[in-house]
PDB file of C-alpha atoms in Angstrom:
ATOM      1  CA  MET L   1      24.014 -51.909 -13.213  1.00 37.00           C
ATOM      2  CA  SER L   2      23.240 -50.690 -16.627  1.00 39.00           C
ATOM      3  CA  LYS L   3      20.397 -48.196 -17.127  1.00 41.00           C
ATOM      4  CA  LYS L   4      17.335 -48.973 -18.892  1.00 39.00           C
ATOM      5  CA  ARG L   5      15.948 -46.971 -21.899  1.00 40.00           C
ATOM      6  CA  ALA L   6      12.401 -45.951 -22.348  1.00 34.00           C
ATOM      7  CA  ASN L   7       9.964 -48.704 -22.732  1.00 29.00           C
ATOM      8  CA  THR L   8       6.594 -47.088 -23.586  1.00 26.00           C
ATOM      9  CA  ILE L   9       4.557 -48.202 -26.670  1.00 27.00           C
ATOM     10  CA  GLY L  10       1.616 -45.682 -25.955  1.00 30.00           C
ATOM     11  CA  SER L  11      -0.678 -45.289 -29.145  1.00 34.00           C
ATOM     12  CA  LEU L  12       2.048 -45.725 -31.742  1.00 41.00           C
ATOM     13  CA  THR L  13       1.306 -47.624 -35.023  1.00 46.00           C
ATOM     14  CA  PRO L  14       3.493 -50.506 -35.831  1.00 46.00           C
ATOM     15  CA  PRO L  15       5.776 -49.604 -38.929  1.00 52.00           C
ATOM     16  CA  THR L  16       4.279 -52.286 -41.095  1.00 51.00           C
ATOM     17  CA  ASN L  17       6.304 -51.195 -43.997  1.00 52.00           C
ATOM     18  CA  LEU L  18       9.282 -52.417 -42.225  1.00 53.00           C
ATOM     19  CA  ILE L  19       7.924 -55.976 -41.791  1.00 49.00           C
ATOM     20  CA  ALA L  20       6.511 -56.072 -45.343  1.00 49.00           C
ATOM     21  CA  SER L  21       9.816 -54.961 -46.748  1.00 54.00           C
ATOM     22  CA  GLY L  22      11.633 -57.794 -44.788  1.00 55.00           C
ATOM     23  CA  MET L  23      13.948 -55.265 -43.470  1.00 59.00           C
ATOM     24  CA  TRP L  24      13.100 -55.954 -39.787  1.00 57.00           C
ATOM     25  CA  SER L  25      11.879 -59.066 -37.932  1.00 62.00           C
ATOM     26  CA  LEU L  26       8.722 -58.917 -35.682  1.00 58.00           C
ATOM     27  CA  GLY L  27      11.066 -59.026 -32.690  1.00 59.00           C
ATOM     28  CA  GLU L  28      13.134 -56.029 -33.837  1.00 60.00           C
ATOM     29  CA  VAL L  29       9.875 -54.073 -34.677  1.00 58.00           C
ATOM     30  CA  ASP L  30       8.866 -54.935 -31.113  1.00 53.00           C
ATOM     31  CA  VAL L  31      12.130 -53.462 -29.513  1.00 52.00           C
ATOM     32  CA  SER L  32      11.992 -50.584 -31.671  1.00 52.00           C
ATOM     33  CA  LEU L  33       8.400 -49.859 -30.784  1.00 49.00           C
ATOM     34  CA  ARG L  34       9.325 -49.918 -27.038  1.00 42.00           C
ATOM     35  CA  SER L  35      12.130 -47.319 -27.871  1.00 45.00           C
ATOM     36  CA  SER L  36       9.649 -45.127 -30.005  1.00 47.00           C
ATOM     37  CA  ILE L  37      12.021 -45.145 -33.059  1.00 61.00           C
ATOM     38  CA  TRP L  38      12.218 -46.596 -36.511  1.00 69.00           C
ATOM     39  CA  PRO L  39      13.361 -45.164 -39.763  1.00 73.00           C
ATOM     40  CA  THR L  40      10.837 -42.729 -41.354  1.00 82.00           C
ATOM     41  CA  VAL L  41      12.136 -43.165 -44.805  1.00 90.00           C
ATOM     42  CA  VAL L  42      13.119 -46.754 -45.735  1.00 89.00           C
ATOM     43  CA  ASP L  43      13.328 -46.804 -49.517  1.00 92.00           C
ATOM     44  CA  GLY L  44      17.117 -47.041 -50.707  1.00 94.00           C
ATOM     45  CA  LEU L  45      18.371 -47.429 -47.097  1.00 93.00           C
ATOM     46  CA  LEU L  46      21.771 -49.208 -47.246  1.00 92.00           C
ATOM     47  CA  LEU L  47      23.133 -48.443 -43.672  1.00 93.00           C
ATOM     48  CA  PHE L  48      21.535 -47.404 -40.489  1.00 94.00           C
ATOM     49  CA  PHE L  49      23.542 -47.011 -37.221  1.00 94.00           C
ATOM     50  CA  ASP L  50      21.581 -45.538 -34.271  1.00 95.00           C
ATOM     51  CA  ALA L  51      23.008 -45.301 -30.763  1.00 94.00           C
ATOM     52  CA  GLY L  52      19.576 -44.766 -29.357  1.00 90.00           C
ATOM     53  CA  ASN L  53      18.068 -47.994 -30.776  1.00 88.00           C
ATOM     54  CA  LEU L  54      18.736 -51.282 -28.770  1.00 87.00           C
ATOM     55  CA  ASN L  55      18.570 -53.301 -32.161  1.00 88.00           C
ATOM     56  CA  SER L  56      21.666 -51.273 -33.200  1.00 92.00           C
ATOM     57  CA  TYR L  57      23.650 -50.763 -30.065  1.00 94.00           C
ATOM     58  CA  PRO L  58      22.769 -52.362 -26.808  1.00 92.00           C
ATOM     59  CA  GLY L  59      24.667 -49.927 -24.631  1.00 93.00           C
ATOM     60  CA  SER L  60      28.025 -51.792 -24.305  1.00 94.00           C
ATOM     61  CA  GLY L  61      30.571 -53.509 -26.215  1.00 96.00           C
ATOM     62  CA  THR L  62      32.494 -52.672 -29.423  1.00 96.00           C
ATOM     63  CA  VAL L  63      29.972 -53.726 -32.134  1.00 96.00           C
ATOM     64  CA  VAL L  64      27.170 -51.479 -33.500  1.00 96.00           C
ATOM     65  CA  GLN L  65      24.779 -53.325 -35.840  1.00 94.00           C
ATOM     66  CA  ASP L  66      23.642 -51.838 -39.086  1.00 93.00           C
ATOM     67  CA  VAL L  67      19.619 -52.163 -38.770  1.00 89.00           C
ATOM     68  CA  SER L  68      18.994 -51.547 -42.458  1.00 88.00           C
ATOM     69  CA  ARG L  69      18.403 -54.623 -44.777  1.00 85.00           C
ATOM     70  CA  SER L  70      22.111 -54.648 -45.472  1.00 87.00           C
ATOM     71  CA  ARG L  71      22.758 -56.173 -41.940  1.00 88.00           C
ATOM     72  CA  GLY L  72      26.276 -54.938 -41.792  1.00 90.00           C
ATOM     73  CA  SER L  73      28.091 -53.690 -38.639  1.00 94.00           C
ATOM     74  CA  GLY L  74      30.699 -51.360 -37.289  1.00 94.00           C
ATOM     75  CA  THR L  75      33.366 -51.493 -34.882  1.00 95.00           C
ATOM     76  CA  LEU L  76      34.213 -48.900 -32.026  1.00 96.00           C
ATOM     77  CA  VAL L  77      37.810 -48.321 -32.378  1.00 95.00           C
ATOM     78  CA  ASN L  78      40.435 -46.703 -29.804  1.00 94.00           C
ATOM     79  CA  GLY L  79      38.097 -46.375 -27.095  1.00 93.00           C
ATOM     80  CA  THR L  80      35.083 -44.602 -28.798  1.00 95.00           C
ATOM     81  CA  ASN L  81      32.659 -44.162 -25.907  1.00 95.00           C
ATOM     82  CA  TYR L  82      28.912 -44.635 -25.511  1.00 96.00           C
ATOM     83  CA  THR L  83      26.922 -42.310 -23.234  1.00 94.00           C
ATOM     84  CA  PHE L  84      23.540 -43.282 -22.106  1.00 89.00           C
ATOM     85  CA  ALA L  85      20.920 -40.483 -22.160  1.00 86.00           C
ATOM     86  CA  ALA L  86      17.260 -40.407 -21.458  1.00 80.00           C
ATOM     87  CA  ASN L  87      14.509 -40.541 -24.214  1.00 77.00           C
ATOM     88  CA  ASN L  88      16.661 -42.887 -26.246  1.00 74.00           C
ATOM     89  CA  ALA L  89      19.217 -40.051 -26.747  1.00 82.00           C
ATOM     90  CA  GLY L  90      22.316 -42.081 -26.337  1.00 91.00           C
ATOM     91  CA  TYR L  91      25.252 -41.289 -28.318  1.00 96.00           C
ATOM     92  CA  PHE L  92      28.829 -42.113 -29.295  1.00 96.00           C
ATOM     93  CA  THR L  93      31.635 -39.729 -28.044  1.00 95.00           C
ATOM     94  CA  PHE L  94      34.630 -39.029 -30.090  1.00 94.00           C
ATOM     95  CA  ASP L  95      37.754 -37.699 -28.435  1.00 91.00           C
ATOM     96  CA  GLY L  96      39.362 -35.827 -31.254  1.00 89.00           C
ATOM     97  CA  THR L  97      42.466 -37.765 -31.405  1.00 88.00           C
ATOM     98  CA  ASN L  98      41.904 -41.197 -32.756  1.00 90.00           C
ATOM     99  CA  ASP L  99      38.328 -42.350 -31.952  1.00 93.00           C
ATOM    100  CA  TYR L 100      36.277 -43.562 -34.877  1.00 94.00           C
ATOM    101  CA  ILE L 101      33.755 -46.289 -35.845  1.00 94.00           C
ATOM    102  CA  SER L 102      35.080 -48.413 -38.700  1.00 93.00           C
ATOM    103  CA  ILE L 103      32.113 -49.279 -41.027  1.00 91.00           C
ATOM    104  CA  ASN L 104      32.545 -52.789 -42.132  1.00 89.00           C
ATOM    105  CA  ASN L 105      29.940 -52.650 -45.004  1.00 83.00           C
ATOM    106  CA  THR L 106      31.343 -52.052 -48.592  1.00 80.00           C
ATOM    107  CA  ILE L 107      28.924 -49.817 -50.430  1.00 83.00           C
ATOM    108  CA  SER L 108      30.042 -49.986 -54.199  1.00 82.00           C
ATOM    109  CA  SER L 109      29.533 -47.856 -57.297  1.00 84.00           C
ATOM    110  CA  LEU L 110      27.128 -45.259 -56.124  1.00 89.00           C
ATOM    111  CA  THR L 111      26.107 -42.554 -58.416  1.00 92.00           C
ATOM    112  CA  ASP L 112      23.226 -41.305 -56.363  1.00 95.00           C
ATOM    113  CA  PHE L 113      23.307 -41.215 -52.654  1.00 95.00           C
ATOM    114  CA  THR L 114      22.233 -39.486 -49.318  1.00 96.00           C
ATOM    115  CA  ILE L 115      24.455 -39.353 -46.253  1.00 96.00           C
ATOM    116  CA  GLU L 116      22.651 -38.300 -43.098  1.00 97.00           C
ATOM    117  CA  ILE L 117      24.270 -37.685 -39.757  1.00 97.00           C
ATOM    118  CA  TRP L 118      23.360 -35.938 -36.344  1.00 97.00           C
ATOM    119  CA  PHE L 119      26.294 -34.469 -34.510  1.00 96.00           C
ATOM    120  CA  TYR L 120      27.279 -32.302 -31.623  1.00 96.00           C
ATOM    121  CA  VAL L 121      30.493 -30.455 -31.374  1.00 95.00           C
ATOM    122  CA  THR L 122      31.974 -30.249 -27.652  1.00 93.00           C
ATOM    123  CA  THR L 123      35.214 -28.461 -28.254  1.00 88.00           C
ATOM    124  CA  SER L 124      36.003 -25.777 -30.655  1.00 84.00           C
ATOM    125  CA  ASP L 125      39.667 -25.844 -31.863  1.00 84.00           C
ATOM    126  CA  THR L 126      40.683 -23.484 -34.833  1.00 80.00           C
ATOM    127  CA  THR L 127      43.597 -25.215 -36.249  1.00 77.00           C
ATOM    128  CA  SER L 128      42.780 -29.007 -37.366  1.00 87.00           C
ATOM    129  CA  TYR L 129      40.387 -30.675 -39.780  1.00 92.00           C
ATOM    130  CA  ARG L 130      37.565 -32.432 -37.735  1.00 93.00           C
ATOM    131  CA  HIS L 131      36.384 -35.446 -39.539  1.00 93.00           C
ATOM    132  CA  ILE L 132      32.641 -36.306 -39.211  1.00 94.00           C
ATOM    133  CA  TRP L 133      32.360 -38.978 -42.090  1.00 91.00           C
ATOM    134  CA  VAL L 134      35.048 -40.475 -44.296  1.00 90.00           C
ATOM    135  CA  GLY L 135      34.535 -42.721 -47.410  1.00 86.00           C
ATOM    136  CA  GLY L 136      37.839 -42.497 -48.927  1.00 81.00           C
ATOM    137  CA  ALA L 137      38.336 -39.293 -51.017  1.00 81.00           C
ATOM    138  CA  PRO L 138      34.597 -38.143 -50.339  1.00 88.00           C
ATOM    139  CA  GLN L 139      34.419 -36.665 -47.028  1.00 93.00           C
ATOM    140  CA  MET L 140      32.115 -34.712 -44.594  1.00 96.00           C
ATOM    141  CA  ARG L 141      34.372 -32.728 -42.130  1.00 95.00           C
ATOM    142  CA  PHE L 142      35.121 -29.286 -40.435  1.00 95.00           C
ATOM    143  CA  GLY L 143      37.858 -27.615 -42.506  1.00 94.00           C
ATOM    144  CA  ASP L 144      41.193 -26.200 -40.877  1.00 93.00           C
ATOM    145  CA  THR L 145      42.070 -22.576 -40.421  1.00 93.00           C
ATOM    146  CA  GLY L 146      42.833 -22.330 -44.208  1.00 94.00           C
ATOM    147  CA  PHE L 147      39.031 -23.076 -44.963  1.00 96.00           C
ATOM    148  CA  GLY L 148      37.778 -20.917 -42.008  1.00 95.00           C
ATOM    149  CA  ASN L 149      36.897 -23.999 -39.781  1.00 95.00           C
ATOM    150  CA  ARG L 150      33.755 -24.319 -41.888  1.00 97.00           C
ATOM    151  CA  LEU L 151      31.686 -27.465 -42.440  1.00 97.00           C
ATOM    152  CA  GLN L 152      32.469 -28.776 -45.779  1.00 97.00           C
ATOM    153  CA  ILE L 153      31.938 -31.872 -48.281  1.00 97.00           C
ATOM    154  CA  GLY L 154      33.572 -32.955 -51.283  1.00 95.00           C
ATOM    155  CA  ILE L 155      33.984 -35.991 -53.591  1.00 93.00           C
ATOM    156  CA  ASP L 156      37.723 -35.157 -53.853  1.00 91.00           C
ATOM    157  CA  THR L 157      38.738 -33.392 -50.749  1.00 91.00           C
ATOM    158  CA  THR L 158      42.421 -33.741 -51.592  1.00 90.00           C
ATOM    159  CA  ILE L 159      42.323 -30.377 -53.524  1.00 93.00           C
ATOM    160  CA  ALA L 160      41.135 -27.195 -52.304  1.00 95.00           C
ATOM    161  CA  ASN L 161      38.607 -26.521 -54.973  1.00 96.00           C
ATOM    162  CA  GLY L 162      37.259 -29.967 -54.376  1.00 95.00           C
ATOM    163  CA  CYS L 163      35.851 -28.811 -50.961  1.00 97.00           C
ATOM    164  CA  PHE L 164      32.450 -27.076 -50.678  1.00 98.00           C
ATOM    165  CA  ASN L 165      31.826 -25.056 -47.641  1.00 98.00           C
ATOM    166  CA  ILE L 166      28.863 -23.678 -45.663  1.00 98.00           C
ATOM    167  CA  SER L 167      28.877 -20.854 -43.220  1.00 97.00           C
ATOM    168  CA  LEU L 168      28.617 -23.072 -40.068  1.00 97.00           C
ATOM    169  CA  THR L 169      32.038 -23.166 -38.141  1.00 96.00           C
ATOM    170  CA  LYS L 170      33.192 -25.244 -35.451  1.00 93.00           C
ATOM    171  CA  ALA L 171      32.574 -22.293 -33.068  1.00 94.00           C
ATOM    172  CA  LEU L 172      28.952 -21.624 -34.448  1.00 95.00           C
ATOM    173  CA  ALA L 173      28.295 -25.592 -34.000  1.00 95.00           C
ATOM    174  CA  LEU L 174      29.567 -25.664 -30.639  1.00 95.00           C
ATOM    175  CA  ASN L 175      27.204 -27.352 -27.851  1.00 96.00           C
ATOM    176  CA  THR L 176      24.216 -27.646 -30.103  1.00 95.00           C
ATOM    177  CA  TRP L 177      22.819 -30.771 -31.863  1.00 96.00           C
ATOM    178  CA  ARG L 178      23.093 -30.447 -35.706  1.00 97.00           C
ATOM    179  CA  HIS L 179      21.480 -32.493 -38.504  1.00 98.00           C
ATOM    180  CA  VAL L 180      23.288 -32.675 -41.772  1.00 98.00           C
ATOM    181  CA  ILE L 181      22.344 -34.275 -44.851  1.00 98.00           C
ATOM    182  CA  TRP L 182      24.363 -34.600 -48.210  1.00 97.00           C
ATOM    183  CA  THR L 183      22.428 -35.742 -51.274  1.00 98.00           C
ATOM    184  CA  ARG L 184      23.646 -36.293 -54.938  1.00 97.00           C
ATOM    185  CA  THR L 185      21.453 -36.995 -57.699  1.00 97.00           C
ATOM    186  CA  ALA L 186      22.561 -37.033 -61.504  1.00 95.00           C
ATOM    187  CA  GLY L 187      25.750 -35.667 -60.327  1.00 95.00           C
ATOM    188  CA  VAL L 188      24.238 -32.757 -58.592  1.00 97.00           C
ATOM    189  CA  ASN L 189      25.533 -32.560 -54.802  1.00 97.00           C
ATOM    190  CA  ARG L 190      23.514 -30.575 -52.348  1.00 98.00           C
ATOM    191  CA  LEU L 191      23.925 -29.934 -48.497  1.00 98.00           C
ATOM    192  CA  TYR L 192      21.085 -29.592 -45.932  1.00 98.00           C
ATOM    193  CA  LEU L 193      21.325 -28.403 -42.336  1.00 98.00           C
ATOM    194  CA  GLY L 194      18.360 -28.816 -40.262  1.00 97.00           C
ATOM    195  CA  SER L 195      16.389 -29.822 -43.324  1.00 97.00           C
ATOM    196  CA  ILE L 196      17.178 -26.599 -44.904  1.00 98.00           C
ATOM    197  CA  GLN L 197      19.356 -26.461 -48.171  1.00 98.00           C
ATOM    198  CA  GLN L 198      22.531 -24.551 -47.795  1.00 98.00           C
ATOM    199  CA  ASN L 199      24.454 -22.150 -50.143  1.00 98.00           C
ATOM    200  CA  LEU L 200      28.156 -23.348 -50.733  1.00 98.00           C
ATOM    201  CA  ALA L 201      31.488 -21.780 -51.232  1.00 98.00           C
ATOM    202  CA  GLN L 202      33.990 -23.509 -53.188  1.00 98.00           C
ATOM    203  CA  GLY L 203      37.532 -23.945 -51.742  1.00 97.00           C
ATOM    204  CA  THR L 204      38.683 -21.125 -49.490  1.00 97.00           C
ATOM    205  CA  SER L 205      36.198 -18.585 -50.965  1.00 97.00           C
ATOM    206  CA  THR L 206      33.659 -17.067 -48.466  1.00 96.00           C
ATOM    207  CA  THR L 207      31.203 -16.190 -51.169  1.00 97.00           C
ATOM    208  CA  TYR L 208      28.336 -18.617 -50.775  1.00 98.00           C
ATOM    209  CA  ASN L 209      26.944 -18.340 -54.532  1.00 97.00           C
ATOM    210  CA  LEU L 210      26.528 -22.060 -55.177  1.00 98.00           C
ATOM    211  CA  THR L 211      23.157 -24.012 -54.543  1.00 98.00           C
ATOM    212  CA  SER L 212      24.968 -27.237 -55.447  1.00 98.00           C
ATOM    213  CA  PHE L 213      28.170 -28.475 -57.036  1.00 97.00           C
ATOM    214  CA  THR L 214      28.522 -31.134 -59.905  1.00 97.00           C
ATOM    215  CA  ASN L 215      30.399 -34.215 -59.632  1.00 95.00           C
ATOM    216  CA  ALA L 216      29.119 -37.400 -60.998  1.00 92.00           C
ATOM    217  CA  THR L 217      32.173 -39.668 -60.230  1.00 91.00           C
ATOM    218  CA  ALA L 218      30.766 -43.043 -58.955  1.00 88.00           C
ATOM    219  CA  VAL L 219      31.943 -43.699 -55.423  1.00 87.00           C
ATOM    220  CA  THR L 220      32.772 -46.964 -53.616  1.00 82.00           C
ATOM    221  CA  PHE L 221      32.867 -46.610 -49.820  1.00 80.00           C
ATOM    222  CA  THR L 222      35.336 -48.923 -48.568  1.00 71.00           C
ATOM    223  CA  ASN L 223      37.564 -48.231 -45.453  1.00 71.00           C
ATOM    224  CA  THR L 224      34.744 -46.022 -44.384  1.00 84.00           C
ATOM    225  CA  PHE L 225      34.895 -44.189 -41.151  1.00 88.00           C
ATOM    226  CA  TRP L 226      32.330 -42.532 -38.862  1.00 90.00           C
ATOM    227  CA  GLY L 227      34.762 -40.072 -37.368  1.00 87.00           C
ATOM    228  CA  ASN L 228      38.290 -40.730 -38.478  1.00 84.00           C
ATOM    229  CA  SER L 229      41.595 -42.487 -37.097  1.00 80.00           C
ATOM    230  CA  SER L 230      43.208 -39.049 -37.541  1.00 83.00           C
ATOM    231  CA  LEU L 231      41.633 -35.745 -36.303  1.00 86.00           C
ATOM    232  CA  PRO L 232      37.952 -37.274 -35.801  1.00 88.00           C
ATOM    233  CA  LEU L 233      35.321 -34.778 -34.464  1.00 90.00           C
ATOM    234  CA  LEU L 234      35.603 -33.562 -30.872  1.00 92.00           C
ATOM    235  CA  GLY L 235      32.109 -34.391 -29.983  1.00 94.00           C
ATOM    236  CA  ARG L 236      29.236 -36.777 -30.039  1.00 95.00           C
ATOM    237  CA  MET L 237      27.321 -38.601 -33.019  1.00 96.00           C
ATOM    238  CA  PRO L 238      24.413 -40.798 -32.460  1.00 96.00           C
ATOM    239  CA  VAL L 239      22.860 -41.559 -35.857  1.00 96.00           C
ATOM    240  CA  LEU L 240      24.321 -42.444 -39.319  1.00 95.00           C
ATOM    241  CA  ARG L 241      22.255 -43.306 -42.387  1.00 95.00           C
ATOM    242  CA  ILE L 242      23.378 -43.954 -45.814  1.00 94.00           C
ATOM    243  CA  TYR L 243      20.900 -44.339 -48.888  1.00 96.00           C
ATOM    244  CA  ASN L 244      21.380 -45.328 -52.451  1.00 95.00           C
ATOM    245  CA  ARG L 245      19.330 -42.445 -53.785  1.00 96.00           C
ATOM    246  CA  ALA L 246      18.977 -38.849 -53.177  1.00 98.00           C
ATOM    247  CA  LEU L 247      16.055 -38.081 -50.522  1.00 98.00           C
ATOM    248  CA  ASN L 248      13.828 -35.367 -51.734  1.00 98.00           C
ATOM    249  CA  GLN L 249      12.902 -32.342 -49.531  1.00 97.00           C
ATOM    250  CA  THR L 250       9.714 -34.006 -48.054  1.00 97.00           C
ATOM    251  CA  GLU L 251      11.702 -36.991 -47.044  1.00 96.00           C
ATOM    252  CA  ILE L 252      14.593 -34.754 -45.588  1.00 97.00           C
ATOM    253  CA  THR L 253      12.304 -32.787 -43.531  1.00 96.00           C
ATOM    254  CA  ALA L 254      10.531 -36.065 -42.342  1.00 94.00           C
ATOM    255  CA  ASN L 255      13.835 -37.493 -41.201  1.00 94.00           C
ATOM    256  CA  TYR L 256      14.645 -34.373 -39.538  1.00 96.00           C
ATOM    257  CA  ASN L 257      11.362 -34.012 -37.780  1.00 93.00           C
ATOM    258  CA  GLN L 258      11.537 -37.644 -36.571  1.00 90.00           C
ATOM    259  CA  LEU L 259      14.461 -37.353 -34.214  1.00 91.00           C
ATOM    260  CA  ARG L 260      14.791 -33.629 -33.478  1.00 92.00           C
ATOM    261  CA  GLY L 261      12.663 -34.133 -30.278  1.00 90.00           C
ATOM    262  CA  ARG L 262      15.076 -36.668 -29.038  1.00 91.00           C
ATOM    263  CA  TYR L 263      17.884 -34.118 -29.163  1.00 92.00           C
ATOM    264  CA  GLY L 264      15.669 -31.000 -28.019  1.00 92.00           C
ATOM    265  CA  VAL L 265      16.109 -29.277 -31.355  1.00 92.00           C
TER     266      VAL L 265
END
């Protein structure tokens, strides 16, 4: 018998901006009210997967629905699993071998964007890349030994100097929920962890002397994976959001604060 998620509305105020924008129907808003969840920042939202929202994932099956206005979907591949958790904190689990969620939306020619993910590392290997999100050459991942096993992003991760790292390693990320956001505006790329902007080190350097890096190449996210068919994260991921603009600090903090209680952060 399947488990039921929280079903309490309490004193919540309906998210009328979602209804007015045409993003969600009244029925979907009702379900999300009962789950006590809806997106804090709607403007520019192109993709939104949430394992804790019944509109996005009902708890079984291989399809996760995009609950942004885009109305896309994703497919759980190679046995990617779902785990129920109280307080709407369900999540997808990735085995580190070949589990991923294929994103069926095509997001074309983005110059500005935000990629937002919650993740949890369950095993800290020290040899391999561990992919969190792959949009072709642009990637978010933990590097291998050569990169010090650090969390990194890059528009062109096929070359070492196209990778930009923060000091968070797989070992430091172990058994803790983390919230990461990558923004780009006017070609300037920034990374935030727990809503705090991080200093970056380029390539294999361990000198974190960059507040951002510049790469304005327009990107089209096709064959996009949450996780990856090769060396995905060994861990859990419940939420993925992609916007067609860079969120500002106030919005980043709002999104972080919205869900941190769900994960006990």
